[in-house]
CSV table of N, CA, C and O in Angstrom, one decimal:
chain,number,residue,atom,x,y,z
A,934,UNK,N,8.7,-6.8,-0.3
A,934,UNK,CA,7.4,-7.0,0.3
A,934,UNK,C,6.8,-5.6,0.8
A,934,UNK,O,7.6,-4.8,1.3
A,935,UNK,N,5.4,-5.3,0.5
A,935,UNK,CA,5.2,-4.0,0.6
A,935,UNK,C,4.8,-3.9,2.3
A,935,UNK,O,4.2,-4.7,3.0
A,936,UNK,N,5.3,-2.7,2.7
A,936,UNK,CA,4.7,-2.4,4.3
A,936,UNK,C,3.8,-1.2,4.3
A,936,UNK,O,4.0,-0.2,3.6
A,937,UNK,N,2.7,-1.3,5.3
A,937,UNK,CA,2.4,0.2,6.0
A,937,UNK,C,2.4,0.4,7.5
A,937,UNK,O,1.6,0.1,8.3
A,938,UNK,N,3.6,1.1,7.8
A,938,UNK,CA,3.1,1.6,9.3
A,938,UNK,C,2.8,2.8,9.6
A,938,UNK,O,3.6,3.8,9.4
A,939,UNK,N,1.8,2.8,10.1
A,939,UNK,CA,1.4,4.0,10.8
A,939,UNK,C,2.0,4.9,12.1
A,939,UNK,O,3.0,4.4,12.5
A,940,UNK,N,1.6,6.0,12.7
A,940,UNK,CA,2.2,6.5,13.6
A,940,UNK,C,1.3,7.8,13.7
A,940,UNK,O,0.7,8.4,12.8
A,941,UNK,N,1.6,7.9,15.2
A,941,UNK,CA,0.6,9.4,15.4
A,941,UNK,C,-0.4,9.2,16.1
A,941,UNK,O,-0.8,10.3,16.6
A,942,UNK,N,-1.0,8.1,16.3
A,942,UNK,CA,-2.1,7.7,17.5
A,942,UNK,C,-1.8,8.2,18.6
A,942,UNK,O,-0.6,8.5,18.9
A,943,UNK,N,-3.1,8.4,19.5
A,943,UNK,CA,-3.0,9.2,20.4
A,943,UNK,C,-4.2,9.9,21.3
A,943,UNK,O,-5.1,10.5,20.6
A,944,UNK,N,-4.3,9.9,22.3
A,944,UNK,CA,-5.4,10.4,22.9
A,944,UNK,C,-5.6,11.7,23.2
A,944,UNK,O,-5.1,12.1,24.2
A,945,UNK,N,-6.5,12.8,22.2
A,945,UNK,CA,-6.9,14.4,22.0
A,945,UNK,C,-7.9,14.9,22.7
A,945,UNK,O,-8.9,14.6,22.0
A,946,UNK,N,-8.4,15.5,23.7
A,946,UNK,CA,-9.4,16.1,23.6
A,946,UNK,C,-10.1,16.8,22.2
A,946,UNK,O,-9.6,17.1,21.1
A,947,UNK,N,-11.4,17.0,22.6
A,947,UNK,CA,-12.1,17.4,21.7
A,947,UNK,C,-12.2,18.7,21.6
A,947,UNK,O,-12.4,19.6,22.4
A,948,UNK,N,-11.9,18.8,20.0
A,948,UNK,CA,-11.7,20.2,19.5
A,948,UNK,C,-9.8,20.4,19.0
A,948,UNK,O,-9.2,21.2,18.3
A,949,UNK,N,-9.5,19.6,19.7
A,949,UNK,CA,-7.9,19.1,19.6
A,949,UNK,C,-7.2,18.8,17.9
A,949,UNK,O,-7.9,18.0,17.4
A,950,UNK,N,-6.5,19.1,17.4
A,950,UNK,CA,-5.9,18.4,16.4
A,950,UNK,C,-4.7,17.3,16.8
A,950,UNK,O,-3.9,17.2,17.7
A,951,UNK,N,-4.8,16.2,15.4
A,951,UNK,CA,-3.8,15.2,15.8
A,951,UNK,C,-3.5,15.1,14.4
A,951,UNK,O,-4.4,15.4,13.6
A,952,UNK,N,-2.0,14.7,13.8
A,952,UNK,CA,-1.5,14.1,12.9
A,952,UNK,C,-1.3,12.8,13.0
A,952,UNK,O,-0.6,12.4,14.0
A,953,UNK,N,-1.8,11.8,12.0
A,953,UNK,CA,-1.3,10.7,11.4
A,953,UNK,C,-0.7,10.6,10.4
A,953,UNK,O,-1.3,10.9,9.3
A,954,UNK,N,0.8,9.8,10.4
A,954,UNK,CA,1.5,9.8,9.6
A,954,UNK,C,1.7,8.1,9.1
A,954,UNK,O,1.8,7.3,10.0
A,955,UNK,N,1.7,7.8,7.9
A,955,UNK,CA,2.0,6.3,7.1
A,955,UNK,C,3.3,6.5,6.6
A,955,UNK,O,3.7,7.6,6.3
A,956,UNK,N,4.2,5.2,6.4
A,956,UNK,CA,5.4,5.5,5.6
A,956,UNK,C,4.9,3.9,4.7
A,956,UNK,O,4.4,2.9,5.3
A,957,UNK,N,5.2,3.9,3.5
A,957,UNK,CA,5.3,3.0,2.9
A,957,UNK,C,6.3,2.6,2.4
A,957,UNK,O,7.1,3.3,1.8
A,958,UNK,N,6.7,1.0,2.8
A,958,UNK,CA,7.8,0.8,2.2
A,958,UNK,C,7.6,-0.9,0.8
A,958,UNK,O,7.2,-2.1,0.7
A,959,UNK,N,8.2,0.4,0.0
A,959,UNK,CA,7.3,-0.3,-1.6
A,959,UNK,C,8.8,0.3,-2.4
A,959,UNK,O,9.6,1.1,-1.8
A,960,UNK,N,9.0,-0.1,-3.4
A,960,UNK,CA,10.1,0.6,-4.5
A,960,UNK,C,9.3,1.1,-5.8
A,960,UNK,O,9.7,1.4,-6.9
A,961,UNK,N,7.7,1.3,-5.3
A,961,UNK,CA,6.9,1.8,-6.1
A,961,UNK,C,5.8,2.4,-5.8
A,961,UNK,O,4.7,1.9,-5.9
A,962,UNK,N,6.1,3.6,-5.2
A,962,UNK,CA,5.0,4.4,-4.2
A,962,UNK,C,4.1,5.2,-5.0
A,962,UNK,O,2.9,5.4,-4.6
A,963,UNK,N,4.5,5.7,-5.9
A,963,UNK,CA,3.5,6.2,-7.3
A,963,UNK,C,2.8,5.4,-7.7
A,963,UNK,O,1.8,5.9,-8.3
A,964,UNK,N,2.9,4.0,-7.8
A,964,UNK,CA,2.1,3.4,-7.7
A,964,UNK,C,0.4,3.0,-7.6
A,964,UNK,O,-0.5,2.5,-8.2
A,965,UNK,N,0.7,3.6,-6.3
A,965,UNK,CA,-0.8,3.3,-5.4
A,965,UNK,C,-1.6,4.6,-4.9
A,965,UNK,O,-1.0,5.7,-4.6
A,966,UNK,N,-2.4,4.4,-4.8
A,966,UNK,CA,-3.8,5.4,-4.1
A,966,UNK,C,-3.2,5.0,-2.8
A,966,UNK,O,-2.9,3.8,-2.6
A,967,UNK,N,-3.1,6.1,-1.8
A,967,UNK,CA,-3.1,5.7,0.2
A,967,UNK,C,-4.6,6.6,0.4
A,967,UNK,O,-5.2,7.5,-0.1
A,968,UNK,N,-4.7,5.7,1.6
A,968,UNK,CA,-5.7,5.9,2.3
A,968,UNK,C,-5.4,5.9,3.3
A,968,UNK,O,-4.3,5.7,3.8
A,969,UNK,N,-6.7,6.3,4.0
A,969,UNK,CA,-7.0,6.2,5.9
A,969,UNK,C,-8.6,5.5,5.8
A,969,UNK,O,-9.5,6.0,5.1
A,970,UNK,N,-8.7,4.2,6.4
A,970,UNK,CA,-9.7,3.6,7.1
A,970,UNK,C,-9.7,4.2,8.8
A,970,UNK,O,-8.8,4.7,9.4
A,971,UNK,N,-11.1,4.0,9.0
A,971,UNK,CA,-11.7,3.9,11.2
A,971,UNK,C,-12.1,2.7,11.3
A,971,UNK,O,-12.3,1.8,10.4
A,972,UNK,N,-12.3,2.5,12.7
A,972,UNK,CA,-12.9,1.5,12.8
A,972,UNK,C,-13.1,1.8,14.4
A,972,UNK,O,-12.1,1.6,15.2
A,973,UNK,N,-14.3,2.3,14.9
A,973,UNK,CA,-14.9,2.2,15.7
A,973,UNK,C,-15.2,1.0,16.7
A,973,UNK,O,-15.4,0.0,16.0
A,974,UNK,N,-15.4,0.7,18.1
A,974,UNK,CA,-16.0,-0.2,18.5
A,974,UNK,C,-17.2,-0.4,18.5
A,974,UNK,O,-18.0,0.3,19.0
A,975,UNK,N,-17.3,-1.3,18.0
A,975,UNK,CA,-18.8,-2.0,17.7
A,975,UNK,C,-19.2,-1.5,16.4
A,975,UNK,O,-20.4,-1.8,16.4
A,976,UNK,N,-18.8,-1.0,15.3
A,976,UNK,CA,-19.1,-0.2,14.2
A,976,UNK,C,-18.2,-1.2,13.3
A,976,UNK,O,-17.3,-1.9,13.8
A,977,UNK,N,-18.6,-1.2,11.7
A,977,UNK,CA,-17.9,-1.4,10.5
A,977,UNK,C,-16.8,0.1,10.6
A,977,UNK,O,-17.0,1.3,11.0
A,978,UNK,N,-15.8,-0.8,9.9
A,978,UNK,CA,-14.8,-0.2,9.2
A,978,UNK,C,-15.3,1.0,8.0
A,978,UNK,O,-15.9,0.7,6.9
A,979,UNK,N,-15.1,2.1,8.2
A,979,UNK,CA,-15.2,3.2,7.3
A,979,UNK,C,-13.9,4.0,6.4
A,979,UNK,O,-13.0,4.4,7.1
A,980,UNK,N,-13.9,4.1,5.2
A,980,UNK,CA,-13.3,4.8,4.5
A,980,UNK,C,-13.0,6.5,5.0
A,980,UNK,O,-13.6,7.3,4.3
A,981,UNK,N,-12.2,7.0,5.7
A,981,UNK,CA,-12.2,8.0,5.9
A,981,UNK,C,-11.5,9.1,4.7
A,981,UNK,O,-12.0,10.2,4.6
A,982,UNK,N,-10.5,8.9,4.1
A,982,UNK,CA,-9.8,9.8,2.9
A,982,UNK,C,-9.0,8.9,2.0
A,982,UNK,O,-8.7,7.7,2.2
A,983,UNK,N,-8.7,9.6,1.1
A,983,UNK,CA,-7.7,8.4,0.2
A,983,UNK,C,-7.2,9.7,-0.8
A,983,UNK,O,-8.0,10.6,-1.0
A,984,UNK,N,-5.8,9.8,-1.4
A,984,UNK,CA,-5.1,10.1,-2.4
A,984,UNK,C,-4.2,9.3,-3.3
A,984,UNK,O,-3.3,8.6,-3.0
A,985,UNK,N,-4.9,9.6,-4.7
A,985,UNK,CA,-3.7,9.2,-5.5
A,985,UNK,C,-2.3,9.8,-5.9
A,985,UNK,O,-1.8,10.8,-5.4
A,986,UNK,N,-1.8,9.3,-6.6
A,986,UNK,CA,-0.3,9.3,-7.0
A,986,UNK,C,-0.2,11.1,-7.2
A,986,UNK,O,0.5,11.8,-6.6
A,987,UNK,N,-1.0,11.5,-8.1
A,987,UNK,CA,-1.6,12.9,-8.7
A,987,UNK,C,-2.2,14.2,-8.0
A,987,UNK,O,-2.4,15.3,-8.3
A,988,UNK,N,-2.3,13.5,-6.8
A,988,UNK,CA,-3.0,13.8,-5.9
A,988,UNK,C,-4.7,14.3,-5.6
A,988,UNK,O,-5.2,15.3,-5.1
A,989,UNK,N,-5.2,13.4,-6.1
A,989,UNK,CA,-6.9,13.8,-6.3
A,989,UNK,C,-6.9,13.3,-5.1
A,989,UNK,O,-6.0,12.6,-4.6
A,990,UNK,N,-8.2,13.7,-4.4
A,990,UNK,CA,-8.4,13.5,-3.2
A,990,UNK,C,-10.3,13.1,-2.7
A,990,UNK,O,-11.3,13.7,-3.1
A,991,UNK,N,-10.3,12.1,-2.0
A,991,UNK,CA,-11.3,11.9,-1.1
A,991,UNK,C,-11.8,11.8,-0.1
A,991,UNK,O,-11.0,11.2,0.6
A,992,UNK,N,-13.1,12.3,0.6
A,992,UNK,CA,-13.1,12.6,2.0
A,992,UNK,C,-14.7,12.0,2.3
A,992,UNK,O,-15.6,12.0,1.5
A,993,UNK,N,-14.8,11.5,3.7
A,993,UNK,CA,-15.9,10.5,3.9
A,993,UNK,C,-16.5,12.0,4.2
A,993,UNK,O,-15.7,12.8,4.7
A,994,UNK,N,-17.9,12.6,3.9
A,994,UNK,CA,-18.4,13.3,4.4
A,994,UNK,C,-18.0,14.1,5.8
A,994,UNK,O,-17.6,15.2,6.0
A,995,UNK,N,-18.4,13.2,6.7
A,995,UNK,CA,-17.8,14.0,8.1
A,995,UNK,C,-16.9,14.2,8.5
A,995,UNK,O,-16.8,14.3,9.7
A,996,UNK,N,-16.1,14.4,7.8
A,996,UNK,CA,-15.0,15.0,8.0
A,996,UNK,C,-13.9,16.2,6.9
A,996,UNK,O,-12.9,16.8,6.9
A,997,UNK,N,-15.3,15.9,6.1
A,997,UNK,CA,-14.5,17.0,4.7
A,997,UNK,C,-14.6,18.4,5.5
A,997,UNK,O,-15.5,18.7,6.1
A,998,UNK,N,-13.6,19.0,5.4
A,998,UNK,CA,-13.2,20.5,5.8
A,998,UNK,C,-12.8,20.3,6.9
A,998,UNK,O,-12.6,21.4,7.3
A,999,UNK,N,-12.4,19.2,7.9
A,999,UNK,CA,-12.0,19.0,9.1
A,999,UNK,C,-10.7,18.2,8.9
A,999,UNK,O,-9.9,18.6,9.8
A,1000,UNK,N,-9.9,16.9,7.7
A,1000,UNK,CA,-9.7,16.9,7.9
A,1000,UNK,C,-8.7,16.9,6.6
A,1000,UNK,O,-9.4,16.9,5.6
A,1001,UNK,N,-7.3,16.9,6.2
A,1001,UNK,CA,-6.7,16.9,5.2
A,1001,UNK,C,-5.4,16.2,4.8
A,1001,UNK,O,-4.3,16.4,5.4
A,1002,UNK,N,-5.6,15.3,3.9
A,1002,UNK,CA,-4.9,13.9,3.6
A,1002,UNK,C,-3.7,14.6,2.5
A,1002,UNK,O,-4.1,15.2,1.5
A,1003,UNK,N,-2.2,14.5,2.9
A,1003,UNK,CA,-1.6,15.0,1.9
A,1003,UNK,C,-0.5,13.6,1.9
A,1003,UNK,O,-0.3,12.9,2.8
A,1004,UNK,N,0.2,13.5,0.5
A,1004,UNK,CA,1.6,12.7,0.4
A,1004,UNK,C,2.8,13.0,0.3
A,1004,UNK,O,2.8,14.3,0.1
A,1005,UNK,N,3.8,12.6,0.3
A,1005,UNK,CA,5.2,12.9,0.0
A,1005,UNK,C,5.7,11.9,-0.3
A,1005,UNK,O,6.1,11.0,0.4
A,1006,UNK,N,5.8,12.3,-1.9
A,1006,UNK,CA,6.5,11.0,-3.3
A,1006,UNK,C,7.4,10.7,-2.8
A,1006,UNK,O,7.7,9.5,-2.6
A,1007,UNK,N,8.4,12.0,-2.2
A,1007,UNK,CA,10.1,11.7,-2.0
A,1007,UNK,C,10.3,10.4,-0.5
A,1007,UNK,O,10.9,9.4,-0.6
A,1008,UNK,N,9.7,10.8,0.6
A,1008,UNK,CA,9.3,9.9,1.2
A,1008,UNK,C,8.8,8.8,1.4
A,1008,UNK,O,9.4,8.0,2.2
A,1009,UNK,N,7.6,8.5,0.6
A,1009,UNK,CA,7.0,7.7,0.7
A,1009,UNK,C,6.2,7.2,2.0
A,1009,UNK,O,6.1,6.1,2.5
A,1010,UNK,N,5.7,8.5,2.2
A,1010,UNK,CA,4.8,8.9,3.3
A,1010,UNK,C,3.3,9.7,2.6
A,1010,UNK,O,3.1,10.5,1.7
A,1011,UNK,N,2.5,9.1,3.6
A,1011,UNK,CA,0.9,9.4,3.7
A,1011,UNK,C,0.7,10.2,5.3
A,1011,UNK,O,1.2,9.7,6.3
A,1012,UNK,N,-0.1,11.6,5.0
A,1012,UNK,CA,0.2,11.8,6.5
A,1012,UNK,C,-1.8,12.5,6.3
A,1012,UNK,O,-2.4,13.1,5.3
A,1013,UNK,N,-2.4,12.2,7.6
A,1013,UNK,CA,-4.1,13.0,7.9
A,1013,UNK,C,-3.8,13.5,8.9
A,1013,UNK,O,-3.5,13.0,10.0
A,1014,UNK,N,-3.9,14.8,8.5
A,1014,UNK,CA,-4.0,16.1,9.8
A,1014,UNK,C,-5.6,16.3,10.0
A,1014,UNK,O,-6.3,16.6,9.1
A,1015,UNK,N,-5.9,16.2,11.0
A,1015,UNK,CA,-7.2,16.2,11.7
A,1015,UNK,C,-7.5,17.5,12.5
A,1015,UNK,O,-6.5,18.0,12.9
A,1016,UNK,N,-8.7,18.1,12.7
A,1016,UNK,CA,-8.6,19.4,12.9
A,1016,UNK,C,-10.0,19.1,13.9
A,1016,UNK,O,-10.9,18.3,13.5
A,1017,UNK,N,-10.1,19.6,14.7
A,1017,UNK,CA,-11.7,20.1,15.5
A,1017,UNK,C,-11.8,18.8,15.7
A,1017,UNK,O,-12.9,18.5,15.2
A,1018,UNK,N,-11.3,17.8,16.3
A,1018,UNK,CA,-12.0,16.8,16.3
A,1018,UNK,C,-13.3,16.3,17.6
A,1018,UNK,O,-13.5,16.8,18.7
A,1019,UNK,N,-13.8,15.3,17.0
A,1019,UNK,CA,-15.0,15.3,18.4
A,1019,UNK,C,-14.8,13.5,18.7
A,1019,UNK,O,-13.8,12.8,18.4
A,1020,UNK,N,-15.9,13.2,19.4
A,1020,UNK,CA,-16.0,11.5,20.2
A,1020,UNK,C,-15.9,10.5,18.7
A,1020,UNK,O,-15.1,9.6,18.7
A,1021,UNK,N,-16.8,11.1,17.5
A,1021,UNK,CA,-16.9,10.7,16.6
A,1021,UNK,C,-15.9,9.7,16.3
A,1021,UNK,O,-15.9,8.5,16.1
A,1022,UNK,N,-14.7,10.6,16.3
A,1022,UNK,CA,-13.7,10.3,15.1
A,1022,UNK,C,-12.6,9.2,15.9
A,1022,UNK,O,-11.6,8.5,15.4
A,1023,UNK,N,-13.2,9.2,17.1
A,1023,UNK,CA,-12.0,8.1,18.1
A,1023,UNK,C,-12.4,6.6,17.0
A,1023,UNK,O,-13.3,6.2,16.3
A,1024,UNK,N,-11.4,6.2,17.4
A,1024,UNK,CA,-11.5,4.3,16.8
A,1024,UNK,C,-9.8,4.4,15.8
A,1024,UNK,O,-9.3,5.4,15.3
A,1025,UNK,N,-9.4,2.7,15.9
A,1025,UNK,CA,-8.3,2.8,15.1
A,1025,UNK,C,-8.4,3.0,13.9
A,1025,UNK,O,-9.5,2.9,13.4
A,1026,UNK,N,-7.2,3.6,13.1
A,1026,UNK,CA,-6.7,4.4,12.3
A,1026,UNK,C,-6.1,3.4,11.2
A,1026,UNK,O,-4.9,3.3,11.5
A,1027,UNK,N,-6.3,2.7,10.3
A,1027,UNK,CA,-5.3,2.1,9.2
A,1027,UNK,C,-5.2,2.8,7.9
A,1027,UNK,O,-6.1,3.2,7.2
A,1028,UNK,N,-3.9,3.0,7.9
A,1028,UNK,CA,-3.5,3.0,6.8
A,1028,UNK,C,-3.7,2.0,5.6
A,1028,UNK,O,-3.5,0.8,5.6
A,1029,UNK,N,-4.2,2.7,4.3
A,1029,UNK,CA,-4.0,1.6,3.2
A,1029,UNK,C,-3.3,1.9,1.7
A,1029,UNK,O,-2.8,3.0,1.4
A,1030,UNK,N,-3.4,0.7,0.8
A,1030,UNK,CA,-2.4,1.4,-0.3
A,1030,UNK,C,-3.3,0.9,-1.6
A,1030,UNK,O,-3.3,-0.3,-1.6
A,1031,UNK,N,-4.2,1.3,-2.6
A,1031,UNK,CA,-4.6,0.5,-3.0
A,1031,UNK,C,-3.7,1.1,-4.9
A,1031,UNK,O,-3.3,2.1,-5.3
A,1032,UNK,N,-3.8,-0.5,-5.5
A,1032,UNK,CA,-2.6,-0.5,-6.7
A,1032,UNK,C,-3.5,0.7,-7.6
A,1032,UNK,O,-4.7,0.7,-7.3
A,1033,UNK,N,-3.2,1.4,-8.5
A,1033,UNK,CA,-3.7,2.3,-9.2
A,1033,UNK,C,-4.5,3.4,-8.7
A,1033,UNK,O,-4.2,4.3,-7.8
A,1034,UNK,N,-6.0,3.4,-9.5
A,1034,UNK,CA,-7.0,4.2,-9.2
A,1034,UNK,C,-8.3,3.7,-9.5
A,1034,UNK,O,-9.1,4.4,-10.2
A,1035,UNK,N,-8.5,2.3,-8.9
A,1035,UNK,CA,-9.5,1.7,-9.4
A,1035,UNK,C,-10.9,2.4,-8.7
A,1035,UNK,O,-12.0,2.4,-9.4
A,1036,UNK,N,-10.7,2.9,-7.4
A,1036,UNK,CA,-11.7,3.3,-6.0
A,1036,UNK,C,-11.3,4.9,-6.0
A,1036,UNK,O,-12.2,5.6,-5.9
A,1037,UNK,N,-10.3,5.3,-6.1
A,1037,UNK,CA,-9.8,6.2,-5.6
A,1037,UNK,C,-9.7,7.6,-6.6
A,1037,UNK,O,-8.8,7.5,-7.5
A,1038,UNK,N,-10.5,9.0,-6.7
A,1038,UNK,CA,-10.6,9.6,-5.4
A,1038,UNK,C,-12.0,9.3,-5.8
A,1038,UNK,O,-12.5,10.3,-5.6
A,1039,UNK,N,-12.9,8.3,-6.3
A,1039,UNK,CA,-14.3,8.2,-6.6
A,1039,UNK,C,-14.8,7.7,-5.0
A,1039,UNK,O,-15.7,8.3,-4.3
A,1040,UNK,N,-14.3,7.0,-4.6
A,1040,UNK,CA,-14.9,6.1,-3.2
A,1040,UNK,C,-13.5,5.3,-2.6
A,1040,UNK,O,-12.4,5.0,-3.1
A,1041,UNK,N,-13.9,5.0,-1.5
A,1041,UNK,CA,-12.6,4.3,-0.4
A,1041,UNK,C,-13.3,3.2,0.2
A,1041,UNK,O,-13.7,3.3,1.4
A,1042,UNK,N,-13.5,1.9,-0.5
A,1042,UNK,CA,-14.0,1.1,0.7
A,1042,UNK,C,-13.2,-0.1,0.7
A,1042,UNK,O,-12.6,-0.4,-0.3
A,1043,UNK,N,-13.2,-0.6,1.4
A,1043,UNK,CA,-12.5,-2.1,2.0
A,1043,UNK,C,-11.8,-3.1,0.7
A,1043,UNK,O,-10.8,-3.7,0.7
A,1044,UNK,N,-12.6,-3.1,0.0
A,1044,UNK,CA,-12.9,-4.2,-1.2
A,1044,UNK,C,-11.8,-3.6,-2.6
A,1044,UNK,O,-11.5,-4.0,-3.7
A,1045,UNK,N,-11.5,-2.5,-2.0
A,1045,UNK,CA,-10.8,-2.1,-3.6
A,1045,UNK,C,-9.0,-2.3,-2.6
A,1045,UNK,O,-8.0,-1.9,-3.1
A,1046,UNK,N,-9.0,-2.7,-1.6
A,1046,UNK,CA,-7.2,-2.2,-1.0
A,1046,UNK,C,-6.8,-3.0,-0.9
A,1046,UNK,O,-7.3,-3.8,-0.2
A,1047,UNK,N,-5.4,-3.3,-1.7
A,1047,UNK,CA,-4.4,-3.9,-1.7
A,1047,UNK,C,-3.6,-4.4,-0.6
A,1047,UNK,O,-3.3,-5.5,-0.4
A,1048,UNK,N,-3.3,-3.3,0.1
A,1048,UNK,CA,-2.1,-3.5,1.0
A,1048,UNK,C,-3.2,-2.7,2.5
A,1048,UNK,O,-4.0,-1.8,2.4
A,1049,UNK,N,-2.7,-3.6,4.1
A,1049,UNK,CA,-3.2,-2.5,5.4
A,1049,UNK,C,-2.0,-2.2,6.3
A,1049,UNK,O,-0.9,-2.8,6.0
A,1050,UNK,N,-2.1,-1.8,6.9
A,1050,UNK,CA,-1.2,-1.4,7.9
A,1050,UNK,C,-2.1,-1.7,9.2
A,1050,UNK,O,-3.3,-1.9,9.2
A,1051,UNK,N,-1.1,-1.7,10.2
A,1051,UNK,CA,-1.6,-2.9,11.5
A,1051,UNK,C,-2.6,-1.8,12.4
A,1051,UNK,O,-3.3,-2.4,13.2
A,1052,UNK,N,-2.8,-0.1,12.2
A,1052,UNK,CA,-3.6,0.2,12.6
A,1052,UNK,C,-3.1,1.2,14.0
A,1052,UNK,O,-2.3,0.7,14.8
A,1053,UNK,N,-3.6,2.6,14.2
A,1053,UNK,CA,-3.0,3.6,14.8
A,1053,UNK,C,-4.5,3.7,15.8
A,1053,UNK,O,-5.6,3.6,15.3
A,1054,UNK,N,-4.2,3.7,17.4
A,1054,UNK,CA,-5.5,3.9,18.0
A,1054,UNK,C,-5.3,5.1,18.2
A,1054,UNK,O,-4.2,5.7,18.4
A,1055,UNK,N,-6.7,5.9,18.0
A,1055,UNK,CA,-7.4,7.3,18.2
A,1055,UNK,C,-8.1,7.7,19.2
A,1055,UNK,O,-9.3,7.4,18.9
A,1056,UNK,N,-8.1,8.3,20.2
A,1056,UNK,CA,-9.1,8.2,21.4
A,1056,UNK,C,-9.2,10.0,21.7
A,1056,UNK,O,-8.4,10.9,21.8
A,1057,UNK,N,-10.6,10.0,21.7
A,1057,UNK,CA,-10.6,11.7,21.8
A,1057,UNK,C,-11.6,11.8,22.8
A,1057,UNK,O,-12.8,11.6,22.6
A,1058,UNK,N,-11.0,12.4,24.3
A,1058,UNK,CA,-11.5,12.1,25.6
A,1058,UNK,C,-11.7,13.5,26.0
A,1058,UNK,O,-10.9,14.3,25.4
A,1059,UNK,N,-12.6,14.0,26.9
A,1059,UNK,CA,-11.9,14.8,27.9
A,1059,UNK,C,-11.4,14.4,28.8
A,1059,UNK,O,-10.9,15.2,29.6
């Protein structure tokens, strides 16, 4: 049965960096495109980054150059290092896996993901 859990949530000040890390547990991690979903309070769920198996890469606008989504095959870990962050970027964090490259690195949205993870809270306070 495929899993995602996340890890790395956490409360930053702004301007602060935080790492989030996924581990997938699948016997076929090449498989899939991972991603990072937000989800703000009171807001829809947003696509924040996604990589495939190859590693092509996508980045929701506000955050391209701020924030960088890398994998590790041997692992089977997805990890987003966040950089400069502001109020913006607070809200939970899910991880996702989606099968191939149907969305991915073209677009990241809800409708193309296979597998979620239960979700990493983000809070970026002074």
């Amino acid at each position: 049965q495929v899993q995602l859990v996340e890890s790395g949530g956490a409360s930053v000040q702004p301007g602060n960096s935080l790492t989030l890390t996924c581990t997938m547990r699948t016997t076929s991690f090449n498989f899939y495109s991972l991603g990072w979903f937000r989800q703000a309070p009171g807001k829809e769920r947003e696509g924040v980054s996604c990589i495939t198996a190859d590693g092509k890469r996508f980045y929701l606008g506000s955050v391209e150059g701020r924030f960088t989504i890398s994998r590790d095959n041997s692992k089977n870990l997805v990890s987003l290092h966040m950089t400069g962050v502001d109020h913006g970027d607070s809200g939970v964090y899910y991880c996702a896996a989606e099968i191939g490259t149907r969305l991915c690195p073209r677009e990241w949205k809800e409708d193309g993901v296979d597998f979620w993870g239960k979700g990493a809270l983000v809070t970026v306070s002074s």
